[in-house]
Amino acid sequence: MNSDDRVSFDLPAVFVIPRVRLEPGELAYGYAHGWIDDASVVDIATDLLAAGAPSAPLQELACVFRAELWRVQRLVDEIETEPGSEPERVWLYLALAWLHDHRREHADPLQLIEMLYADFGYPTEIETLVRYMPATPGAPTGVMALEERWTDYLRQKSSEYAMRR
């Protein structure tokens, strides 16, 4: 976690690339919000370029050598986000997937979900994963039910984002 009490994980490119092919604006959002570091930006840009994403900043990012990572910030700043896009949605999914894969490393991963819920502006799509939110009438309750809904959410989003690959 970082100093302003927002949840943040350093997601490596080898985690991100197999899960979703990011749009350039999503790449910029993830970098600006501290989800990925300079080297991961370069690796993801290289993957996007190989997939045919036409963007001058991506082409330049893909050509950045490890000794030149200082150039990444400037190049990412040149990436424009598509109007109407919601780049935070993919990062919510990636953060929840990372947390799920590493949940045993955290004393209370469900508390981190609650923090992510707040950090991402209380998205309705994950309110069923939050302990303090009322359960849907007739839905099972308790920790095991929350974890099952978490797994179901990740499965659904994985299928949704797999269509981009």
Coordinates of C-alpha atoms in Angstrom, one line a residue:
M1 CA 0.0 0.0 0.0
N2 CA 1.2 3.5 -0.6
S3 CA 1.3 6.5 1.7
D4 CA -2.1 8.0 0.9
D5 CA -3.9 4.8 2.0
R6 CA -4.9 3.8 -1.5
V7 CA -4.4 0.2 -2.4
S8 CA -1.7 -0.3 -5.0
F9 CA 0.1 -3.3 -6.3
D10 CA 3.0 -3.2 -8.7
L11 CA 1.6 -5.5 -11.5
P12 CA 4.3 -6.9 -13.7
A13 CA 3.8 -7.1 -17.5
V14 CA 4.0 -10.9 -17.3
F15 CA 0.8 -10.7 -15.2
V16 CA -1.0 -8.1 -17.3
I17 CA -0.3 -9.3 -20.8
P18 CA -1.9 -12.7 -20.7
R19 CA -5.0 -11.3 -19.0
V20 CA -5.9 -8.4 -21.3
R21 CA -4.6 -6.5 -24.3
L22 CA -4.7 -3.0 -22.9
E23 CA -5.9 0.0 -25.0
P24 CA -3.3 2.7 -25.1
G25 CA -5.3 4.9 -22.7
E26 CA -5.6 2.0 -20.3
L27 CA -1.8 1.6 -20.3
A28 CA -1.4 5.4 -19.6
Y29 CA -4.0 5.2 -16.8
G30 CA -2.3 2.2 -15.1
Y31 CA 1.0 3.9 -15.2
A32 CA -0.3 7.2 -14.0
H33 CA -2.0 5.5 -11.0
G34 CA 1.1 3.4 -10.1
W35 CA -0.2 0.0 -11.1
I36 CA 2.8 -0.7 -13.4
D37 CA 6.4 0.5 -13.5
D38 CA 8.5 1.9 -16.4
A39 CA 9.8 -1.5 -17.5
S40 CA 6.3 -3.0 -17.6
V41 CA 5.1 -0.1 -19.7
V42 CA 7.8 -0.9 -22.2
D43 CA 6.9 -4.6 -22.2
I44 CA 3.2 -4.0 -22.6
A45 CA 3.8 -1.4 -25.3
T46 CA 5.9 -3.9 -27.2
D47 CA 3.1 -6.5 -26.9
L48 CA 0.5 -3.9 -28.1
L49 CA 2.7 -2.9 -31.0
A50 CA 3.2 -6.6 -32.0
A51 CA -0.6 -6.9 -32.0
G52 CA -0.9 -4.1 -34.4
A53 CA -1.9 -1.1 -32.2
P54 CA -1.1 1.9 -34.3
S55 CA 0.2 4.6 -32.0
A56 CA 3.3 6.8 -32.3
P57 CA 3.9 6.9 -28.5
L58 CA 3.5 3.1 -28.4
Q59 CA 6.1 2.7 -31.1
E60 CA 8.5 4.9 -29.2
L61 CA 7.8 3.2 -25.9
A62 CA 8.5 -0.2 -27.4
C63 CA 11.9 1.0 -28.5
V64 CA 13.0 2.3 -25.1
F65 CA 16.0 0.4 -23.8
R66 CA 16.3 -0.5 -20.1
A67 CA 19.0 2.1 -19.7
E68 CA 16.5 4.8 -21.0
L69 CA 13.5 4.1 -18.8
W70 CA 13.6 7.8 -17.8
R71 CA 11.9 8.5 -21.1
V72 CA 8.8 6.5 -20.2
Q73 CA 6.9 9.2 -18.3
R74 CA 7.2 11.7 -21.2
L75 CA 6.1 9.1 -23.8
V76 CA 3.1 7.9 -21.7
D77 CA 2.0 11.6 -21.2
E78 CA 1.6 11.7 -25.0
I79 CA -0.9 8.9 -25.1
E80 CA -4.5 10.1 -25.4
T81 CA -7.4 8.3 -23.8
E82 CA -10.4 7.6 -26.1
P83 CA -13.4 9.8 -25.3
G84 CA -16.0 7.8 -23.3
S85 CA -13.5 5.1 -22.3
E86 CA -13.3 3.8 -18.8
P87 CA -9.7 2.8 -18.3
E88 CA -10.2 2.2 -14.5
R89 CA -12.5 -0.8 -15.1
V90 CA -9.7 -2.9 -16.5
W91 CA -7.4 -1.9 -13.6
L92 CA -10.1 -2.8 -11.1
Y93 CA -10.2 -6.3 -12.7
L94 CA -6.4 -6.6 -12.8
A95 CA -6.1 -5.4 -9.1
L96 CA -8.7 -7.9 -8.0
A97 CA -7.1 -10.7 -10.0
W98 CA -3.6 -9.9 -8.5
L99 CA -5.1 -9.8 -5.0
H100 CA -6.9 -13.1 -5.6
D101 CA -3.6 -14.8 -6.8
H102 CA -1.8 -13.3 -3.8
R103 CA -4.5 -13.4 -1.2
R104 CA -2.6 -15.7 1.2
E105 CA 0.1 -13.0 1.5
H106 CA -2.5 -10.6 3.1
A107 CA -4.0 -10.9 6.6
D108 CA -7.4 -9.7 5.3
P109 CA -7.8 -9.7 1.5
L110 CA -11.5 -8.9 1.9
Q111 CA -10.6 -5.6 3.6
L112 CA -8.4 -4.8 0.6
I113 CA -11.4 -5.4 -1.7
E114 CA -13.3 -2.9 0.4
M115 CA -10.5 -0.4 0.0
L116 CA -10.4 -1.0 -3.8
Y117 CA -14.2 -0.5 -3.8
A118 CA -13.7 2.9 -2.3
D119 CA -10.5 3.8 -4.3
F120 CA -12.4 3.0 -7.6
G121 CA -15.4 5.1 -6.7
Y122 CA -17.7 2.5 -5.4
P123 CA -18.4 0.6 -8.6
T124 CA -21.7 -1.3 -8.5
E125 CA -20.0 -4.2 -10.4
I126 CA -18.1 -5.3 -7.3
E127 CA -20.5 -4.3 -4.5
T128 CA -21.4 -8.0 -4.0
L129 CA -17.8 -8.6 -3.1
V130 CA -17.9 -6.1 -0.2
R131 CA -18.6 -7.4 3.3
Y132 CA -20.5 -4.4 4.5
M133 CA -22.8 -4.3 1.5
P134 CA -26.2 -6.1 1.9
A135 CA -26.4 -9.4 0.0
T136 CA -28.8 -9.8 -2.8
P137 CA -32.0 -11.3 -1.4
G138 CA -31.7 -15.0 -1.3
A139 CA -27.9 -15.0 -2.0
P140 CA -25.7 -16.9 0.4
T141 CA -23.7 -14.8 2.9
G142 CA -20.4 -15.2 4.7
V143 CA -16.8 -15.3 3.8
M144 CA -17.0 -18.4 1.6
A145 CA -19.9 -16.9 -0.4
L146 CA -17.9 -13.6 -0.9
E147 CA -14.9 -15.6 -2.1
E148 CA -17.1 -17.6 -4.5
R149 CA -18.5 -14.3 -5.9
W150 CA -15.0 -12.9 -6.2
T151 CA -13.9 -16.0 -8.2
D152 CA -17.1 -15.7 -10.4
Y153 CA -16.4 -12.0 -11.0
L154 CA -12.8 -12.8 -12.1
R155 CA -14.0 -15.6 -14.4
Q156 CA -16.5 -13.4 -16.0
K157 CA -14.1 -10.5 -16.5
S158 CA -11.4 -12.9 -17.8
S159 CA -13.8 -14.1 -20.5
E160 CA -14.7 -10.5 -21.3
Y161 CA -11.1 -9.3 -21.7
A162 CA -10.0 -12.5 -23.4
M163 CA -12.0 -11.3 -26.4
R164 CA -9.4 -8.6 -26.9
R165 CA -6.5 -11.1 -27.1

